[in-house]
Short mmCIF file of C-alpha atoms and ligand atoms in Angstrom, two decimals:
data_model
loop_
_atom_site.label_atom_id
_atom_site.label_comp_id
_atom_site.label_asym_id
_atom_site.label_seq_id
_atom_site.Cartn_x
_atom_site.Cartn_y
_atom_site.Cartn_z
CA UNK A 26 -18.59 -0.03 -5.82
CA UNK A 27 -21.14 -0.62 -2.69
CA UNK A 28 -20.42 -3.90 -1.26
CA UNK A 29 -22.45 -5.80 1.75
CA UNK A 30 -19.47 -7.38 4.06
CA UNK A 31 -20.64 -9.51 6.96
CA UNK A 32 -24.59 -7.97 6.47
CA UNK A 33 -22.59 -4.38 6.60
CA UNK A 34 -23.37 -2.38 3.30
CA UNK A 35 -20.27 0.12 2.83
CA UNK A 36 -20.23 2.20 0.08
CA UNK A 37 -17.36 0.99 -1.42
CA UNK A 38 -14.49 -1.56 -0.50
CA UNK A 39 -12.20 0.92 1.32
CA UNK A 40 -11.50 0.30 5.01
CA UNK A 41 -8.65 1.64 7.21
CA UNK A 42 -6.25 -0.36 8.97
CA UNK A 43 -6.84 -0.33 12.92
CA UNK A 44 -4.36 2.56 14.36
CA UNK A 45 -3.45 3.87 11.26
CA UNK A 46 -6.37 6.80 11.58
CA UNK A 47 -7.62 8.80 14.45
CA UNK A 48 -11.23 10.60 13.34
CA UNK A 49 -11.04 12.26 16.79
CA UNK A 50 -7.80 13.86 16.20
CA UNK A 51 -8.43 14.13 12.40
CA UNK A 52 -11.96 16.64 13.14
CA UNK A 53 -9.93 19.17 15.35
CA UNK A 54 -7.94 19.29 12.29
CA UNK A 55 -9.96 19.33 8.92
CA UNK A 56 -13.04 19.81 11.21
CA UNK A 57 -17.06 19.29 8.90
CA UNK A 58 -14.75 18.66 6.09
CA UNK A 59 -13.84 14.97 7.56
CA UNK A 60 -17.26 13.64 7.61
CA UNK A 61 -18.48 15.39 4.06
CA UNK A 62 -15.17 13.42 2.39
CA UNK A 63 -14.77 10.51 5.22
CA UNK A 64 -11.98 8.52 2.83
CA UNK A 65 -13.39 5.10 4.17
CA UNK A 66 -15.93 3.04 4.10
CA UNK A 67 -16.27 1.69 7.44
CA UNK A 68 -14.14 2.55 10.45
CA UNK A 69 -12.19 0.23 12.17
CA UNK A 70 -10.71 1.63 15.78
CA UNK A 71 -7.32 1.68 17.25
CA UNK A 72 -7.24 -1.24 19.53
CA UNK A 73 -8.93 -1.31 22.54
CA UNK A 74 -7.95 -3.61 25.85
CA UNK A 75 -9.40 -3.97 28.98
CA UNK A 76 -6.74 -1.54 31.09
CA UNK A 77 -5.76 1.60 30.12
CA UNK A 78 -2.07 1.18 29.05
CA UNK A 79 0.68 3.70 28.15
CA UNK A 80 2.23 1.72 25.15
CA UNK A 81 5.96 1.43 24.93
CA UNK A 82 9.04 3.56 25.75
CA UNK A 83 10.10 5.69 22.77
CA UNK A 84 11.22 5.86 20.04
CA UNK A 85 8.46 4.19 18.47
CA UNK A 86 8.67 4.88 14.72
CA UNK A 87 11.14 4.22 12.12
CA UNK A 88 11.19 5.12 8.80
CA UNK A 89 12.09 2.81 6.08
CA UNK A 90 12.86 3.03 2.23
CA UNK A 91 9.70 1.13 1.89
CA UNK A 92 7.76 1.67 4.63
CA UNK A 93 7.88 2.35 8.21
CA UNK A 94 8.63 0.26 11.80
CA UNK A 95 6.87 0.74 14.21
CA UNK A 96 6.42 -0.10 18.04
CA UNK A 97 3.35 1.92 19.77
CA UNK A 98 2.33 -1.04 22.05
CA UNK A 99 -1.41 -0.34 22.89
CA UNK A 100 -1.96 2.98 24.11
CA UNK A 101 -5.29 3.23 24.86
CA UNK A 102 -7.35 4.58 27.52
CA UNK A 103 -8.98 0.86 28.49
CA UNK A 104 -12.45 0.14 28.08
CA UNK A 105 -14.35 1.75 30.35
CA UNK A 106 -13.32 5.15 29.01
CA UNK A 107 -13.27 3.72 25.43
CA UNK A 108 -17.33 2.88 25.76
CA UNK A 109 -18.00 5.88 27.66
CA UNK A 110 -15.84 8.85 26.03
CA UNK A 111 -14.68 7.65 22.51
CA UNK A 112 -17.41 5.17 20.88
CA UNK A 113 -20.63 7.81 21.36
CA UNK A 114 -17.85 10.48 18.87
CA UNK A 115 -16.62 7.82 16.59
CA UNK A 116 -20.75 6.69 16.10
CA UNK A 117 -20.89 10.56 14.79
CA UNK A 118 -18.98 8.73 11.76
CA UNK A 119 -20.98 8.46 8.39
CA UNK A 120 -19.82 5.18 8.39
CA UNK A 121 -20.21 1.80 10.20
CA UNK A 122 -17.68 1.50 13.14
CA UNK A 123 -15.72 -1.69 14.15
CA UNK A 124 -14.23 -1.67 17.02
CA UNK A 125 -10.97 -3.50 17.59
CA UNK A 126 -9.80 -5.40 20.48
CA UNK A 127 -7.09 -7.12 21.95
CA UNK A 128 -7.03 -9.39 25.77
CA UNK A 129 -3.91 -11.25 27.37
CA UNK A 130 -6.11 -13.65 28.02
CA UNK A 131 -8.74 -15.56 26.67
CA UNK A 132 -11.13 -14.46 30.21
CA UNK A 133 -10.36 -11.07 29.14
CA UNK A 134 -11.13 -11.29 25.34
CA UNK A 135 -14.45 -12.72 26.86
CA UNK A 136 -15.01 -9.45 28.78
CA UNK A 137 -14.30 -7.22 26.09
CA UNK A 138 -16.51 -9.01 23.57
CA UNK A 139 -19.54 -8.70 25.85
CA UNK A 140 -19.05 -5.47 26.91
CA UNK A 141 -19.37 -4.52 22.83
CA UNK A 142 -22.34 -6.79 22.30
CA UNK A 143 -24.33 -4.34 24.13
CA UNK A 144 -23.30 -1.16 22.37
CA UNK A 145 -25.43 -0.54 19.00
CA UNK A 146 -22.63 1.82 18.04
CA UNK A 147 -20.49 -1.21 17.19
CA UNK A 148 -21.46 -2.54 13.87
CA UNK A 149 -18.60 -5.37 14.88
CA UNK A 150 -15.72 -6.39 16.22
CA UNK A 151 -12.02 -7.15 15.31
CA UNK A 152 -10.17 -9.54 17.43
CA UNK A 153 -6.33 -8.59 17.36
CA UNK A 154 -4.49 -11.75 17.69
CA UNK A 155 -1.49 -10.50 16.21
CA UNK A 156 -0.09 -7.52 17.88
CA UNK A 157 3.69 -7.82 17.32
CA UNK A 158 4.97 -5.19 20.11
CA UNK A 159 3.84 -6.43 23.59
CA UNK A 160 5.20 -9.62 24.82
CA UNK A 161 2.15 -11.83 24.57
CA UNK A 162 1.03 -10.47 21.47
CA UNK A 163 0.94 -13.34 18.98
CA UNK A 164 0.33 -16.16 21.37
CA UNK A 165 -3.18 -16.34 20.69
CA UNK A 166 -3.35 -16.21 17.18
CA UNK A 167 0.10 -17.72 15.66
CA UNK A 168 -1.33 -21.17 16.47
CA UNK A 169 -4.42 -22.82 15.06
CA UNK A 170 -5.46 -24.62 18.47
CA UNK A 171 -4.69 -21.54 20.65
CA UNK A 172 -6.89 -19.08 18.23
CA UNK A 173 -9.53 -22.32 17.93
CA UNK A 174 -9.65 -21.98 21.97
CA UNK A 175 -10.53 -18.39 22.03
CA UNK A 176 -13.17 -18.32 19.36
CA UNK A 177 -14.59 -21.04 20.83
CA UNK A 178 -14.81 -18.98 24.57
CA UNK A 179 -15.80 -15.61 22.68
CA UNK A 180 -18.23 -16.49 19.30
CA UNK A 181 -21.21 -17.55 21.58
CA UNK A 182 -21.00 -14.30 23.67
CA UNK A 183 -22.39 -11.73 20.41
CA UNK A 184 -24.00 -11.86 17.39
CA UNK A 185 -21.64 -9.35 15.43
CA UNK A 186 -19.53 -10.32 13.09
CA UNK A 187 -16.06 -11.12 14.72
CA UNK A 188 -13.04 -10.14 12.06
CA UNK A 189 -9.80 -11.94 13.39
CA UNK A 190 -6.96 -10.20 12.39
CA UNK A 191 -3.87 -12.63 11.83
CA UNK A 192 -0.56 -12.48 11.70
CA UNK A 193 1.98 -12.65 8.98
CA UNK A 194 4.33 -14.14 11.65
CA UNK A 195 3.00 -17.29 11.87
CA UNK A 196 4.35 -20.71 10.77
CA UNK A 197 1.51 -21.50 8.66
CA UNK A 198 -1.30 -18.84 8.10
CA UNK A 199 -3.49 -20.67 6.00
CA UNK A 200 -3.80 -23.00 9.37
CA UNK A 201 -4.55 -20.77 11.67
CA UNK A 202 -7.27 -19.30 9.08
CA UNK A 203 -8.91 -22.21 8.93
CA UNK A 204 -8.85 -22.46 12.56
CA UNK A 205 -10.53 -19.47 13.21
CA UNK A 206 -13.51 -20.31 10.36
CA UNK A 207 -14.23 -23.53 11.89
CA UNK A 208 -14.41 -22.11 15.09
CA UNK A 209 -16.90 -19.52 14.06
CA UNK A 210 -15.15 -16.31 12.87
CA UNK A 211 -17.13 -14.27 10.84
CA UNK A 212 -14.24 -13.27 8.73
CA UNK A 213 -10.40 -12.03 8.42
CA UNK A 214 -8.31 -9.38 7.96
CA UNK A 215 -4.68 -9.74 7.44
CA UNK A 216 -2.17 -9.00 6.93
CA UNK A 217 -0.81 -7.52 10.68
CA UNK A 218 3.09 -6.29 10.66
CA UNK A 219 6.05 -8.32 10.50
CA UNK A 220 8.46 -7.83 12.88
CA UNK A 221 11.73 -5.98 12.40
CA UNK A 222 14.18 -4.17 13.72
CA UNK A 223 16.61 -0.71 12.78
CA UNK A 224 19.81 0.24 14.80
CA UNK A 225 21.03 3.70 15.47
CA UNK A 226 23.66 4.49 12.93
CA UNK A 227 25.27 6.99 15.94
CA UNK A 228 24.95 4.99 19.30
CA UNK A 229 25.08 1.22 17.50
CA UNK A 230 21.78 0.34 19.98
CA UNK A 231 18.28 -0.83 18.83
CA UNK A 232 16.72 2.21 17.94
CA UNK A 233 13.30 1.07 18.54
CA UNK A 234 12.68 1.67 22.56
CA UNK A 235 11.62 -1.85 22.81
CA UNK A 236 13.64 -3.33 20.62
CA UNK A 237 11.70 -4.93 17.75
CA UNK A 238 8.50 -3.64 16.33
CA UNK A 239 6.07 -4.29 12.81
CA UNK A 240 7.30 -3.35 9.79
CA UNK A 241 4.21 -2.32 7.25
CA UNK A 242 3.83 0.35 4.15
CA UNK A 243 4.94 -1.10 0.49
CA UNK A 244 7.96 -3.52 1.88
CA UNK A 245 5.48 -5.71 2.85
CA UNK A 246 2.83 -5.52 -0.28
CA UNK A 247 4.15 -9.06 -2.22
CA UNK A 248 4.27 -10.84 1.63
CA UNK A 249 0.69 -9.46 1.75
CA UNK A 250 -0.41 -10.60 -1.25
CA UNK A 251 0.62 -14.16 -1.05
CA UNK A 252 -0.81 -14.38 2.35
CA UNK A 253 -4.31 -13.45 1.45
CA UNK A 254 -3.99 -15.75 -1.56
CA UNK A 255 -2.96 -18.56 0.88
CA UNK A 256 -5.56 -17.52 3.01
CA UNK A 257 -8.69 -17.10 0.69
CA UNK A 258 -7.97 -20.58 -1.09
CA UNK A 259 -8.09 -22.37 2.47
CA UNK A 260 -10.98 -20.53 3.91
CA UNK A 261 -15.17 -19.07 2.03
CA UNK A 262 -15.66 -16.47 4.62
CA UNK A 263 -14.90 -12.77 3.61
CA UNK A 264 -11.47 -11.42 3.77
CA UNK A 265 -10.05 -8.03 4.65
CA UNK A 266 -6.83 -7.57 2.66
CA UNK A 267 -4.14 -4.92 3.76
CA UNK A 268 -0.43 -4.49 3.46
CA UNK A 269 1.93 -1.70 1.37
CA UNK A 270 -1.74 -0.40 -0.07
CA UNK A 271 -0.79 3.06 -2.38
CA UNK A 272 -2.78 3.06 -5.01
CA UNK A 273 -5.65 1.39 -7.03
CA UNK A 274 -3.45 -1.15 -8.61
CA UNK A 275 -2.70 -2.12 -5.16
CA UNK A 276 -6.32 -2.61 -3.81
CA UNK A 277 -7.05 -4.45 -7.24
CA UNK A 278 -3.93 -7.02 -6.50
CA UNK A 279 -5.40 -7.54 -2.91
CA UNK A 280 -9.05 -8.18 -4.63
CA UNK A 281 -7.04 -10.53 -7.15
CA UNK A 282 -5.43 -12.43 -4.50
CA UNK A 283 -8.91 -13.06 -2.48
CA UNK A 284 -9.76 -9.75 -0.69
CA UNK A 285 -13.25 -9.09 -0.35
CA UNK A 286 -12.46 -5.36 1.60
CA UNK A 287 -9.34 -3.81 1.50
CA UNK A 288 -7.71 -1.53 4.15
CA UNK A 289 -5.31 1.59 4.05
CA UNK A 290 -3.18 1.83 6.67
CA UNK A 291 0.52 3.53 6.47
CA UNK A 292 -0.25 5.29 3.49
CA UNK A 293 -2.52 7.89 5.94
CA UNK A 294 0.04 8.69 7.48
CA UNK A 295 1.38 10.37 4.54
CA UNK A 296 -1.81 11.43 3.27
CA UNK A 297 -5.05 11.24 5.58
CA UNK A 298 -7.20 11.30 2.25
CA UNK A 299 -5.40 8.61 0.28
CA UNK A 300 -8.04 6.29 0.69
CA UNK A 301 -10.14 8.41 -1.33
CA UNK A 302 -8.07 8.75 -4.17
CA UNK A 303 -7.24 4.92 -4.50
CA UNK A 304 -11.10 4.16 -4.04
CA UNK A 305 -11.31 6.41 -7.45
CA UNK A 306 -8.73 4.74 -8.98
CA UNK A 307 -10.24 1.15 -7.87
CA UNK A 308 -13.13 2.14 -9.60
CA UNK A 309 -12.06 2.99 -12.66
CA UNK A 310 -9.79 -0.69 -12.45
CA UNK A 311 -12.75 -2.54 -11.41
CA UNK A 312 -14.80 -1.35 -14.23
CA UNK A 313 -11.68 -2.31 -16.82
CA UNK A 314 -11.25 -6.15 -14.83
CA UNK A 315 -13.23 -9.01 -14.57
CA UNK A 316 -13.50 -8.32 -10.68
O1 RRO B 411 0.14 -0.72 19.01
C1 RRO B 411 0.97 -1.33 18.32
O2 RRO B 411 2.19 -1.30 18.55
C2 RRO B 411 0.58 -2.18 17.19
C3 RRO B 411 -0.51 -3.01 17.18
BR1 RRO B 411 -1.73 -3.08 18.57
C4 RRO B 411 -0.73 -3.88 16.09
O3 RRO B 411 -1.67 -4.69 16.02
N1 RRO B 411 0.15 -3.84 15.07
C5 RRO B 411 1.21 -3.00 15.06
O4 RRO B 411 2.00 -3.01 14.11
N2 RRO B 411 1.41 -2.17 16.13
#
């Protein structure tokens, strides 16, 4: 199942979603075992922006029938310790690492993206443009001219490939898709969360601390699905399909609908090794299908 994504080779099509893994946190837990049976393929990080930031008030998860809500906002320790503390473990990885990142402004994008051109431990880089839990989250990548602006500030600064992760809360995703291709993307990833919202059945309030947060896990597979089909008949560079992913039927849907690489993301959080089991059952679909 070794594919070559972006010049990348990855043993097989299996990715994680960004934030949905921590390999750090994962090794004080299953310690050698995580890198002899690493479930994916490449590794894409939790995202990364240029201040450290303490994410939102809590509670920040709720759990759905289908999925899960959720509204982390960005924790992250900020760049500087990012680059100095966390990139030199995560290049321990038997995998290729991406490293996602996310600016509230186009200046800081800029900074980010230069400051990960010079690390060889980043094999590339994801742009989130579609974080759905701080304020200014979507702005740069829910509209074609705004995301067109940004690439156009940030391709010429590296020479890795630059994933742009889009939003399902856009007005017309296909649009903004081609936006970022003719502008120089490398390729795309999608589908971020949608947003939504739970109440406390005791108090009546919001029950998310801020409010509103992204819903993801399998209430959002068929919206994922017909926005990577959207996407891949609107735009030739590679595609990184995610959303509601449980199994190999799943993955093979995604592929069907135009995904080149698919990610895992809320289904780690039930099981940290899923993605190993559904890149077993991929295979054994792939070698049934036309794929
Ligand atoms: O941290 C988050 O709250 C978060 C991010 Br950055 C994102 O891109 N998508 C999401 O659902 N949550």
């Amino acid at each position: 199942m070794s594919v070559t994504f972006c010049g990348i080779e990855l043993a097989h099509p299996l990715i994680n979603g960004s934030g949905t893994f921590d390999p750090i946190a994962a090794e004080r837990v299953f310690g050698g075992e995580l890198a002899e049976r690493f479930p994916f393929a490449a590794f894409v990080s939790k995202t990364v922006t240029l201040d450290p930031r303490q994410g939102n008030p809590p509670p920040r998860l709720w759990e759905l029938p289908g999925g899960l809500i959720n509204s982390i906002g960005l924790p992250n320790k900020g760049l500087r310790r990012f680059l100095g503390e966390d990139l030199p473990r995560l290049a321990q990885l038997p995998v290729p690492v991406i490293v996602n990142v996310m600016g509230f402004s186009r200046e800081e994008v800029a900074e980010l993206v230069c400051a990960l051109d010079e690390r060889d431990e980043a094999a590339g880089i994801e742009l989130n443009v579609s974080c759905p839990n701080v304020e200014t989250g979507l702005v740069m990548g829910a509209d074609p001219w705004e995301l067109g602006a940004l690439l156009n500030q940030v391709r010429p600064l590296t020479g890795k490939p630059l994933i742009v992760k889009l939003t399902p809360n856009a007005t017309d995703v296909a649009a903004v898709a081609l936006a970022a291709q003719e502008a120089g993307a490398s390729a795309l990833s999608l589908i971020n969360t949608l947003r939504g919202m739970a109440f406390d059945p005791r108090s009546g309030q919001p029950w998310l601390g801020a409010t509103t947060g992204g819903v993801s896990g399998p209430a959002v597979r068929a919206v994922a699905l017909a926005q990577v089909h959207a996407v891949a008949q609107a735009v030739e560079i590679p595609i990184i399909g995610m959303g509601g992913v449980q199994r190999g039927e799943d993955a093979l849907d995604l592929m069907r609908a135009g995904a080149d690489l698919v990610a895992v993301g809320t289904e780690s959080f039930r099981d940290p090794a899923a993605a190993l089991r559904i890149a077993a059952e991929l295979d054994q679909l792939l070698a049934k299908s036309a794929i």
